[in-house]
XYZ file of C-alpha atoms in Angstrom:
707
model
C 0.034 -0.040 0.051
C 2.463 2.766 0.693
C 4.634 1.447 -2.160
C 1.215 2.224 -4.722
C 0.914 6.009 -2.870
C 4.396 6.793 -3.594
C 3.637 5.882 -6.947
C 0.549 7.784 -7.130
C 2.540 11.058 -5.583
C 5.469 10.506 -8.184
C 2.973 11.097 -11.051
C 1.444 14.029 -9.412
C 4.743 15.307 -8.997
C 4.936 15.298 -12.810
C 1.968 17.237 -13.633
C 2.507 19.910 -10.712
C 4.385 21.039 -7.947
C 2.232 21.100 -5.222
C 0.341 18.543 -3.390
C -1.335 16.141 -5.869
C -4.913 16.508 -5.438
C -5.390 12.585 -5.208
C -8.308 10.411 -3.233
C -7.540 8.477 -0.032
C -6.758 5.077 -1.501
C -7.110 3.336 2.572
C -10.635 5.011 2.441
C -12.520 2.721 0.001
C -14.196 -0.152 1.311
C -12.137 -3.147 1.183
C -13.474 -5.771 -1.179
C -13.707 -9.361 -1.181
C -10.248 -12.292 -1.311
C -9.245 -14.104 -3.819
C -10.673 -16.716 -5.482
C -8.749 -20.162 -5.175
C -11.442 -22.288 -6.548
C -10.799 -23.551 -9.859
C -12.850 -25.670 -12.275
C -11.928 -28.857 -14.416
C -11.449 -27.341 -17.146
C -9.462 -24.414 -14.785
C -6.750 -27.150 -13.953
C -5.674 -27.621 -17.707
C -5.187 -23.905 -18.016
C -3.078 -24.039 -14.911
C -0.868 -26.257 -16.096
C -0.166 -25.313 -19.389
C 0.431 -21.272 -17.465
C 3.217 -22.919 -15.895
C 4.755 -25.581 -18.417
C 7.531 -23.866 -18.252
C 8.515 -25.011 -14.808
C 6.557 -28.626 -15.040
C 9.169 -28.989 -17.974
C 11.791 -28.283 -16.237
C 10.465 -30.157 -13.079
C 10.084 -33.426 -15.101
C 13.779 -32.842 -17.129
C 15.715 -32.467 -13.106
C 14.069 -35.750 -12.513
C 14.646 -37.168 -15.805
C 17.875 -35.879 -15.725
C 18.702 -36.918 -11.887
C 17.070 -40.692 -12.375
C 19.653 -40.843 -16.114
C 22.609 -39.915 -13.757
C 22.033 -42.547 -11.373
C 21.778 -45.250 -14.111
C 25.026 -44.227 -15.801
C 26.438 -43.456 -12.413
C 25.320 -46.680 -9.715
C 26.874 -50.126 -10.122
C 24.748 -52.617 -11.316
C 23.566 -55.159 -9.375
C 23.112 -58.983 -10.486
C 20.232 -61.068 -9.304
C 20.405 -64.922 -8.722
C 18.225 -67.002 -7.338
C 18.231 -71.177 -6.326
C 15.435 -72.765 -5.620
C 14.147 -75.408 -2.882
C 11.472 -77.826 -2.850
C 10.463 -78.200 0.723
C 7.880 -81.100 1.119
C 5.769 -81.388 4.668
C 5.477 -85.072 3.923
C 8.815 -86.539 4.955
C 10.244 -89.944 3.684
C 9.579 -92.723 5.311
C 12.897 -94.662 5.917
C 11.492 -96.496 8.820
C 9.042 -96.680 11.337
C 8.963 -94.756 14.121
C 10.669 -91.864 13.386
C 11.662 -88.945 15.083
C 10.179 -86.632 12.585
C 6.655 -86.520 12.249
C 5.450 -87.525 8.732
C 1.617 -86.554 8.874
C 0.619 -83.146 6.971
C -0.918 -80.615 8.895
C -4.368 -79.577 8.794
C -3.142 -76.182 6.953
C -1.886 -78.642 4.184
C 1.554 -78.012 5.642
C 1.820 -74.436 4.934
C 3.248 -73.184 8.241
C 5.992 -76.009 8.627
C 7.293 -74.547 5.207
C 6.909 -70.797 6.485
C 8.759 -72.304 9.402
C 11.379 -73.531 7.104
C 11.284 -69.884 5.317
C 12.674 -68.753 8.749
C 15.284 -70.997 9.092
C 16.893 -70.344 6.183
C 16.935 -66.450 7.164
C 18.434 -67.461 10.454
C 21.730 -66.526 11.548
C 22.949 -70.522 11.634
C 22.462 -70.915 8.009
C 23.811 -67.725 6.863
C 26.185 -68.150 9.010
C 27.415 -70.997 7.385
C 27.159 -69.125 3.891
C 29.119 -66.606 4.795
C 32.271 -68.799 6.091
C 31.407 -71.206 2.972
C 32.016 -68.353 0.523
C 34.325 -66.093 2.652
C 32.077 -63.376 2.680
C 33.626 -61.750 5.614
C 37.275 -61.094 3.281
C 34.912 -59.795 0.248
C 35.460 -55.721 0.703
C 31.450 -55.800 -0.787
C 29.875 -57.057 2.262
C 33.168 -56.016 4.665
C 34.556 -52.552 3.880
C 38.019 -52.045 4.354
C 39.449 -50.886 7.639
C 41.168 -47.624 6.167
C 37.124 -47.151 4.029
C 35.592 -43.800 4.901
C 32.664 -45.517 6.331
C 35.131 -47.437 9.314
C 36.631 -43.990 9.732
C 33.669 -42.558 10.408
C 32.177 -45.315 13.032
C 35.512 -45.163 14.792
C 35.102 -41.513 14.751
C 31.868 -41.226 16.171
C 31.209 -44.427 17.735
C 34.760 -44.838 19.048
C 35.017 -48.327 17.238
C 38.066 -50.743 17.712
C 40.393 -50.187 14.808
C 40.809 -53.740 14.603
C 38.274 -56.215 14.759
C 37.928 -60.470 15.408
C 36.637 -62.584 13.008
C 33.313 -62.929 14.889
C 33.129 -59.304 14.378
C 33.927 -59.810 10.573
C 31.081 -62.864 10.216
C 28.611 -60.458 11.363
C 29.218 -57.285 9.483
C 29.308 -60.057 6.401
C 25.991 -61.530 8.204
C 23.687 -57.960 8.247
C 25.250 -57.032 4.566
C 24.272 -60.675 3.545
C 20.485 -59.873 4.694
C 20.493 -56.619 2.465
C 21.017 -58.637 -0.239
C 19.203 -61.361 0.875
C 15.410 -62.460 -0.106
C 13.601 -65.667 0.800
C 10.158 -65.922 -0.956
C 7.599 -68.533 -1.447
C 4.725 -68.386 -4.466
C 1.079 -68.940 -2.733
C -0.245 -72.324 -3.473
C 2.967 -73.965 -3.407
C 5.989 -75.145 -1.695
C 8.867 -73.995 -3.621
C 11.238 -71.545 -2.083
C 13.410 -69.415 -3.759
C 16.402 -67.859 -2.346
C 17.693 -64.610 -4.075
C 20.732 -62.985 -3.905
C 21.681 -59.618 -5.360
C 25.533 -58.328 -5.301
C 27.567 -56.956 -7.694
C 29.231 -59.877 -9.348
C 26.712 -62.165 -11.069
C 29.154 -65.323 -10.102
C 29.244 -64.301 -6.390
C 25.721 -64.344 -6.451
C 25.350 -67.463 -7.736
C 27.752 -68.765 -5.738
C 26.323 -67.185 -2.170
C 22.962 -68.566 -3.430
C 24.343 -71.810 -4.187
C 26.116 -71.957 -0.792
C 22.354 -70.957 1.394
C 21.454 -73.568 -0.062
C 23.402 -76.175 0.730
C 24.521 -74.633 4.321
C 20.248 -75.195 4.868
C 20.057 -78.462 4.203
C 23.210 -79.490 5.862
C 21.863 -77.529 9.378
C 18.419 -79.434 8.722
C 20.915 -82.836 8.230
C 22.809 -81.842 11.588
C 19.717 -80.614 13.627
C 18.393 -84.116 13.116
C 21.784 -85.829 13.531
C 21.600 -83.591 17.211
C 18.400 -84.133 17.679
C 18.646 -88.593 17.521
C 21.761 -88.737 19.627
C 20.286 -86.287 22.334
C 17.722 -88.516 22.669
C 19.472 -91.366 22.124
C 21.414 -90.235 24.877
C 18.763 -89.816 26.817
C 17.423 -92.963 26.853
C 20.113 -94.933 27.723
C 20.508 -92.920 30.975
C 17.107 -94.082 31.977
C 17.972 -97.437 30.496
C 20.213 -98.066 33.713
C 17.212 -96.949 35.860
C 15.099 -99.455 34.004
C 17.514 -102.043 34.469
C 18.547 -101.890 38.098
C 14.521 -101.891 38.728
C 13.791 -104.948 36.755
C 16.620 -106.519 38.633
C 15.429 -105.875 41.673
C 12.160 -106.892 40.975
C 13.505 -110.604 39.649
C 15.695 -111.153 42.983
C 11.784 -110.220 44.962
C 10.286 -113.210 42.841
C 13.073 -115.339 43.603
C 13.070 -114.878 47.364
C 9.701 -115.172 47.804
C 9.296 -118.405 45.571
C 12.341 -119.653 47.522
C 10.149 -119.055 50.965
C 6.975 -120.290 50.235
C 8.157 -123.502 48.334
C 6.618 -122.527 45.323
C 8.541 -123.830 42.401
C 7.562 -123.113 39.175
C 8.102 -125.042 35.511
C 7.388 -123.827 31.725
C 5.623 -120.402 33.963
C 3.313 -122.593 35.965
C 4.091 -124.090 39.503
C 4.546 -127.681 39.585
C 1.694 -128.451 42.039
C -0.948 -126.909 39.651
C 0.953 -129.243 37.088
C 0.592 -132.098 39.448
C -2.723 -131.558 40.192
C -4.134 -130.931 36.464
C -2.335 -134.018 35.551
C -4.111 -136.165 37.934
C -7.134 -134.678 37.917
C -6.984 -135.663 33.716
C -5.587 -139.009 34.756
C -8.348 -139.853 37.490
C -10.905 -138.834 35.017
C -9.690 -141.154 32.746
C -9.351 -143.994 34.988
C -12.903 -143.438 36.008
C -13.841 -144.053 32.638
C -12.089 -147.235 32.291
C -13.447 -148.642 35.847
C -17.140 -148.051 34.119
C -15.971 -149.467 31.314
C -14.820 -153.221 32.819
C -17.689 -152.800 35.080
C -19.956 -152.818 32.092
C -18.091 -155.479 30.349
C -17.755 -157.874 33.504
C -21.660 -157.118 33.863
C -22.438 -158.240 30.833
C -20.467 -161.373 31.277
C -21.376 -162.539 34.239
C -25.333 -161.381 34.476
C -27.922 -164.164 32.811
C -30.585 -161.944 33.017
C -28.649 -159.900 30.317
C -29.519 -160.955 26.836
C -25.795 -159.737 25.994
C -24.198 -161.760 28.838
C -23.525 -164.124 27.107
C -20.231 -164.812 26.673
C -19.926 -166.291 23.356
C -21.295 -162.823 21.779
C -18.896 -160.465 23.960
C -16.919 -158.626 21.974
C -13.453 -160.919 24.056
C -15.007 -163.367 22.400
C -15.326 -162.334 19.071
C -12.049 -161.003 18.964
C -10.350 -164.131 20.516
C -8.611 -166.270 18.091
C -8.959 -168.766 20.052
C -12.465 -169.432 20.132
C -12.826 -168.481 16.816
C -10.702 -171.264 15.676
C -12.811 -173.871 17.851
C -16.106 -172.219 16.293
C -14.484 -173.348 12.977
C -13.733 -176.725 14.415
C -16.824 -177.285 16.093
C -18.946 -176.315 12.509
C -16.846 -178.536 10.965
C -17.738 -181.283 12.821
C -21.384 -180.435 13.493
C -21.180 -180.958 9.442
C -19.591 -184.231 9.719
C -21.814 -185.454 12.416
C -25.276 -184.802 10.245
C -23.478 -186.061 7.341
C -22.440 -189.765 8.972
C -26.256 -189.736 10.834
C -27.455 -189.751 7.426
C -25.736 -191.949 5.626
C -24.226 -194.244 8.455
C -27.015 -194.056 11.263
C -26.542 -193.137 14.810
C -24.792 -195.942 17.096
C -21.760 -196.506 14.288
C -18.162 -195.439 15.476
C -17.072 -193.192 12.973
C -20.466 -191.245 13.578
C -19.891 -191.576 17.732
C -16.074 -190.795 17.109
C -16.937 -187.276 15.921
C -19.548 -186.560 18.630
C -16.924 -187.384 21.040
C -14.629 -184.879 18.660
C -17.916 -182.210 19.048
C -18.195 -182.474 22.902
C -14.164 -182.006 23.247
C -14.126 -178.891 20.995
C -17.423 -177.817 23.090
C -15.386 -177.780 26.546
C -12.826 -176.313 25.062
C -15.069 -173.271 23.999
C -16.468 -173.064 27.769
C -12.922 -173.043 29.382
C -11.791 -170.198 26.907
C -15.166 -167.990 27.616
C -14.243 -168.761 31.569
C -10.807 -168.095 31.115
C -12.012 -164.838 29.510
C -14.889 -163.918 32.222
C -12.193 -163.944 34.706
C -10.064 -161.868 32.546
C -12.420 -159.094 33.286
C -13.499 -159.717 36.755
C -9.540 -159.156 37.268
C -9.308 -155.597 34.807
C -12.589 -154.430 36.651
C -10.712 -154.737 40.394
C -6.806 -153.148 38.662
C -9.120 -150.410 37.600
C -10.987 -149.763 40.809
C -7.876 -149.858 42.617
C -6.150 -147.242 40.085
C -8.864 -144.788 40.602
C -9.269 -145.335 44.614
C -5.632 -144.747 44.090
C -5.941 -141.417 41.473
C -8.724 -139.992 43.746
C -6.030 -140.206 47.097
C -3.129 -138.570 45.375
C -5.396 -136.014 44.199
C -7.053 -135.065 47.721
C -3.990 -134.574 48.686
C -2.555 -132.472 46.131
C -5.623 -130.282 46.642
C -5.149 -129.676 50.300
C -1.659 -128.424 49.249
C -2.869 -126.149 46.600
C -5.356 -124.879 49.218
C -2.286 -124.334 51.294
C -0.298 -122.441 48.586
C -3.425 -120.486 47.118
C -2.493 -117.372 49.180
C 1.250 -117.381 48.387
C 0.469 -118.105 44.502
C -1.585 -114.734 44.458
C 1.464 -112.661 45.768
C 3.945 -114.566 43.676
C 1.548 -113.869 40.447
C 1.297 -110.409 41.319
C 5.646 -110.068 41.468
C 5.460 -111.976 38.044
C 3.550 -109.498 36.683
C 5.267 -106.690 38.315
C 8.238 -108.127 36.741
C 7.188 -108.932 33.157
C 5.756 -105.132 32.876
C 9.355 -103.943 34.099
C 11.056 -106.259 31.492
C 8.368 -105.038 28.732
C 9.604 -101.232 29.150
C 12.843 -102.271 29.841
C 12.795 -103.881 26.148
C 11.187 -101.416 24.470
C 13.559 -98.730 25.855
C 16.455 -100.848 24.688
C 14.964 -101.286 20.926
C 14.011 -96.924 20.325
C 17.438 -96.295 21.800
C 18.939 -98.818 19.466
C 16.540 -97.446 16.901
C 17.357 -93.553 17.035
C 21.254 -94.301 16.817
C 20.764 -96.074 13.671
C 18.037 -93.484 12.690
C 20.922 -90.620 12.718
C 22.787 -91.932 10.073
C 19.701 -91.834 7.719
C 18.226 -88.341 6.331
C 13.807 -88.627 6.059
C 13.580 -84.868 5.152
C 11.934 -84.258 2.091
C 13.818 -81.070 0.929
C 16.006 -80.944 -2.030
C 17.431 -78.563 -4.551
C 15.537 -78.263 -8.135
C 17.016 -75.455 -9.563
C 20.455 -74.088 -8.818
C 21.805 -70.617 -9.185
C 23.118 -69.716 -12.690
C 24.937 -66.621 -13.143
C 22.684 -63.524 -14.682
C 23.550 -62.217 -17.678
C 21.876 -59.030 -17.227
C 22.053 -56.421 -14.466
C 18.864 -56.637 -12.188
C 19.397 -53.166 -10.924
C 19.360 -50.325 -11.977
C 16.521 -50.629 -14.830
C 17.503 -47.642 -16.445
C 14.231 -47.124 -18.854
C 12.238 -48.202 -15.570
C 13.899 -45.451 -13.563
C 14.185 -42.627 -15.932
C 10.327 -43.247 -16.483
C 9.106 -43.158 -13.427
C 11.329 -40.483 -12.841
C 9.687 -38.326 -15.719
C 6.480 -39.300 -14.437
C 7.150 -38.350 -10.853
C 8.752 -35.021 -11.909
C 5.618 -34.336 -14.057
C 3.246 -35.330 -10.946
C 5.412 -32.789 -8.952
C 5.967 -30.356 -11.420
C 2.329 -30.310 -11.552
C 1.840 -30.201 -8.289
C 3.951 -27.065 -7.617
C 1.870 -25.416 -10.202
C -0.950 -26.427 -8.458
C 0.595 -24.869 -5.692
C 2.013 -21.544 -6.760
C -1.276 -21.248 -8.386
C -3.108 -22.033 -4.826
C -0.750 -18.997 -3.171
C -0.463 -17.156 -6.150
C -4.048 -17.227 -7.714
C -4.345 -16.068 -11.382
C -7.475 -15.459 -13.175
C -8.268 -18.619 -14.989
C -11.684 -18.284 -17.045
C -14.613 -15.673 -17.684
C -16.671 -17.295 -14.752
C -13.997 -16.772 -12.201
C -13.568 -12.883 -13.135
C -17.361 -12.790 -13.528
C -17.740 -14.285 -9.661
C -14.825 -12.617 -7.978
C -15.316 -8.923 -9.794
C -18.996 -9.112 -10.091
C -18.750 -7.159 -14.005
C -19.504 -9.062 -17.166
C -16.899 -10.649 -19.303
C -17.517 -9.215 -23.134
C -15.165 -11.557 -24.666
C -12.496 -13.602 -24.899
C -9.811 -13.066 -27.151
C -7.645 -15.438 -28.385
C -3.992 -15.347 -27.926
C -2.772 -11.231 -29.354
C 0.664 -12.574 -31.433
C 1.158 -10.770 -34.467
C -1.243 -9.005 -36.574
C -5.250 -9.094 -35.651
C -6.399 -12.542 -37.178
C -10.093 -12.920 -38.215
C -10.776 -14.021 -34.033
C -9.690 -11.201 -33.055
C -11.208 -9.082 -34.560
C -15.086 -10.795 -34.079
C -13.785 -10.788 -30.268
C -13.267 -7.160 -30.559
C -16.208 -6.325 -32.284
C -18.393 -8.315 -29.793
C -16.568 -6.321 -27.099
C -17.686 -3.236 -28.649
C -21.521 -4.264 -29.062
C -21.249 -4.978 -25.120
C -20.014 -1.299 -24.313
C -22.764 0.115 -26.310
C -25.082 -2.314 -25.143
C -24.451 -1.091 -21.466
C -24.530 2.395 -22.619
C -28.235 2.264 -23.344
C -29.101 2.505 -19.685
C -27.524 5.848 -19.843
C -29.428 6.711 -22.530
C -27.221 7.018 -25.008
C -27.226 4.485 -28.235
C -23.859 4.594 -27.824
C -20.513 4.708 -25.594
C -19.004 7.719 -25.868
C -15.416 7.391 -23.814
C -14.050 3.909 -22.317
C -11.308 3.893 -20.088
C -8.988 1.182 -20.768
C -6.819 -0.398 -18.139
C -4.843 -3.508 -17.284
C -1.770 -5.036 -15.339
C 1.671 -3.401 -15.070
C 3.460 -5.821 -16.918
C 0.570 -6.644 -19.626
C 1.058 -3.125 -21.383
C 1.813 -4.202 -24.553
C -1.560 -7.008 -24.415
C -3.745 -3.655 -23.209
C -2.124 -1.461 -26.050
C -3.152 -4.317 -29.078
C -6.537 -4.643 -27.271
C -7.062 -0.630 -27.857
C -6.168 -0.709 -31.325
C -8.661 -3.559 -31.555
C -10.832 -1.845 -30.567
C -10.217 1.508 -32.152
C -10.143 -0.084 -35.259
C -13.732 -1.971 -34.832
C -15.386 0.822 -34.162
C -13.782 2.681 -36.679
C -14.710 0.034 -39.179
C -18.785 0.550 -37.888
C -17.849 4.577 -40.139
C -17.571 5.950 -36.411
C -15.158 8.775 -35.549
C -12.405 7.455 -33.184
C -9.713 8.921 -30.720
C -7.421 7.154 -28.870
C -5.724 9.110 -25.803
C -2.932 7.955 -23.722
C -3.346 8.850 -20.159
C -1.192 6.372 -18.259
C 1.214 8.808 -16.336
C 3.463 5.760 -15.982
C 4.775 6.257 -19.306
C 7.391 7.901 -20.871
C 5.757 10.380 -22.538
C 7.162 12.544 -25.575
C 8.508 15.466 -26.853
C 5.082 16.109 -29.004
C 2.192 17.925 -27.645
C -0.233 15.653 -26.525
C -2.525 15.026 -23.288
C -0.443 16.810 -20.637
C -0.305 19.674 -22.841
C -3.776 19.648 -23.898
C -4.581 19.639 -20.047
C -2.488 22.826 -19.418
C -4.077 24.724 -22.400
C -1.061 24.873 -24.369
C -2.566 23.144 -27.334
C -6.130 22.143 -28.507
C -6.904 18.650 -28.728
C -7.340 18.380 -32.361
C -4.364 20.182 -33.091
C -2.460 17.450 -30.799
C -4.237 14.793 -32.655
C -2.941 12.592 -35.609
C -4.283 9.471 -37.605
C -3.303 6.419 -37.256
C -2.598 4.807 -40.428
C -2.796 0.925 -38.658
C -6.201 1.785 -37.425
C -8.027 4.359 -39.164
C -8.542 6.152 -35.644
C -7.177 9.548 -34.692
C -4.553 9.476 -31.424
C -3.293 11.700 -28.233
C -0.372 10.731 -26.926
C 0.701 11.390 -23.673
C 2.918 15.079 -24.362
C 5.813 16.569 -22.409
C 6.187 16.229 -19.014
C 7.160 19.865 -17.746
C 6.032 21.623 -14.612
C 3.332 23.939 -14.103
C 1.038 26.042 -12.365
C -0.801 23.243 -10.760
C -2.018 20.111 -11.427
C -3.761 19.910 -14.955
C -6.437 17.384 -14.197
C -7.312 19.111 -10.897
C -10.837 18.097 -10.306
C -12.899 19.089 -13.082
C -10.084 18.251 -15.998
C -11.106 14.932 -17.007
C -14.737 16.075 -17.720
C -13.707 19.156 -19.794
C -11.318 17.537 -21.880
C -14.134 14.954 -23.028
C -16.864 17.582 -23.055
C -14.082 19.822 -25.931
C -14.608 16.358 -27.601
C -18.148 15.579 -27.960
C -18.346 17.645 -30.628
C -15.441 16.043 -32.611
C -15.393 12.381 -32.531
C -17.994 9.523 -31.587
C -15.984 7.197 -29.301
C -13.223 8.116 -26.377
C -11.197 5.152 -25.710
C -8.380 6.351 -23.195
C -5.479 4.282 -21.903
C -5.510 4.254 -18.442
C -2.364 1.645 -17.765
C -2.584 0.249 -14.531
C -5.109 1.846 -12.572
C -4.202 1.365 -8.812
C -0.922 2.493 -9.927
C -2.496 5.740 -12.119
C -4.294 7.442 -10.016
C -3.254 10.715 -10.694
C -5.514 10.329 -13.524
C -8.559 9.609 -11.559
C -10.329 12.772 -12.508
C -10.701 11.460 -16.112
C -11.337 8.173 -15.067
C -14.263 9.614 -13.121
C -15.167 11.401 -16.328
C -15.557 8.636 -18.529
C -18.458 6.913 -19.091
C -17.417 2.710 -18.749
C -13.962 1.315 -17.615
C -13.254 -1.813 -19.147
C -10.111 -4.036 -17.484
C -8.311 -6.048 -19.504
C -6.735 -9.076 -18.240
C -4.508 -11.809 -19.601
C -5.830 -15.367 -18.727
C -3.287 -17.561 -16.630
C -1.650 -14.375 -15.933
C -3.250 -12.097 -14.320
C -2.521 -12.158 -10.457
C -6.194 -11.813 -8.856
C -4.083 -9.775 -6.541
C -4.277 -6.971 -9.059
C -7.720 -7.632 -10.105
C -9.043 -6.675 -6.535
C -6.931 -3.635 -5.927
C -8.518 -2.424 -9.716
C -11.660 -2.910 -7.998
C -11.143 -0.923 -5.290
C -9.064 1.274 -7.035
C -12.374 1.831 -9.265
C -14.493 2.516 -6.062
C -12.000 4.818 -4.919
C -11.824 7.168 -8.015
C -15.828 6.672 -8.221
C -16.349 5.340 -11.417
C -16.905 1.295 -10.687
C -15.685 -0.900 -13.266
C -18.146 -1.970 -15.670
C -16.481 -4.603 -18.023
C -13.598 -6.951 -18.611
C -11.916 -8.647 -21.413
C -10.134 -11.773 -20.878
C -7.144 -12.671 -23.386
C -5.589 -15.789 -24.136
C -1.725 -16.084 -22.821
C 0.826 -15.066 -25.417
C 3.809 -16.920 -23.813
C 4.395 -19.225 -20.554
C 4.973 -17.315 -17.350
């Protein structure tokens, strides 16, 4: 505000040596603030207006990305694939490791193995196997910049032992390692990235070998530990078994319990005697039945000749055969010789002898049956007595037998447990040399041909996209902090005056579109003059931003040319007190009364209109404008020209010409789309209210070039 007032004071000093007659700018009402909202169509205007900033930012990002891609050390990635089947191989039964698959399909087990691959134990094996502690890429030399800074800042020792070097190599390997598993598969990818393709492949293979070796060693250690625990327990089980056997032997000796084949001798004898007694009783019954058949005459089967013994006797059978032969011979002789024949009598005598012999043999058989019956009874009685004695002894030892059974069961249980532990210990000892794990390397690492980093094309494209985004963001931010006039709707919303036309960018001779827009502006001014009782505008003050003087002059020329083509007499007046002035007579000379306006006017061949310059800057008796100077000036021109177009410069900085602005019929503002700051538009609105000539309308012109 102070700068604006000093500009006004300087302009007034040019007109008169005394204090300028300028209205108080601070007394005017404050207009509304800037409009920071933008429509979708305005966004392109913002980006187009700030395209130099966007292009510069994008170029900077692209150049930085290209420099990074060219100067950074290329990295090479090698990977090895390990198949981890959660179902272990069943080399032997009763294995230490579970063979059943978990309910989640083994995914948890495989994920656990991924963590094992990333463990310190596995990676340290790979570090030592590949000698990474001596690799400058993993452990920088002690005289390097980073170690020197660490010694200075952290007071770290200059010399480091092997453990510290391994720890540094391990930390560096973790930064260059990635262990991944795709969904729904049991294949694990071990990816290593270094500056050497052969080194990447060698480290990846070393990690895979270290994982398999670590798993085998862990299983051996687990088997050895389990076998050791079982061996330690076997000594105690053996001692308990021996003590139980001694207790059993002592109890048997104290109670006279002798066992054979797992049974007591007394029980065996009792069982045997009982079986023999049952058999003897059967033989006794059989002998009694035979004797009864032989001796009982009432029994039809008691005939001695028909007993089984008689039928089975060879003597009886032979005698019966002889008797049958003699009976046949007797019948034959009786028929031929008669009953008293000597031969017949001899035969009959022989028959009697044979019959006697048969009876004697049958008697012998009867006596044998009696003897057998008596012998069976005696045997049965003896076995009965023996069984009774054994039963009495079994009853006496029944209590001791129960206790002995308990002791025997305790011994047998302890022997079973001892044998199981002994068998399992030997099985585990042998299983330590068998690998049941079902993990194998299915794809060894191959040294890559192409570098995996940096992807120059991708980085440059990403940088260009990022630079474009950042540039667009900076453009939007700059527009937000210093908003400009973007569209006719925004101008109308901000200033509350109509935009008569939106002219295309004015660069070079005016084309048809520019002339058409100028005609629309003239028509609009005439329409705005009708409510004042005039058919056309008599005078119009044209103002614009200080940095847009060339644009304002082009619009003045277009408006003057358009009005001339309509047949009007047009006068263009330069009233911009901030201009350089001229040696010829002009506005200032007319206001000082040194010449007439008609004498100072010259014809402009480009537009066909008449033109009056600012004039000579010399001292005078007072302010040429005064309070009524502008009204008198326009009144003198009323009969000579139909329309007077006044170049009012920047109104907030040209307030010394306020009387002329107030005397003009209309005040027209010229804005450049996307260039004119909203702050200037608000200052213009405030200055117009101060001089007493509210802003009538505006014209929005396209940009000539990016700001």
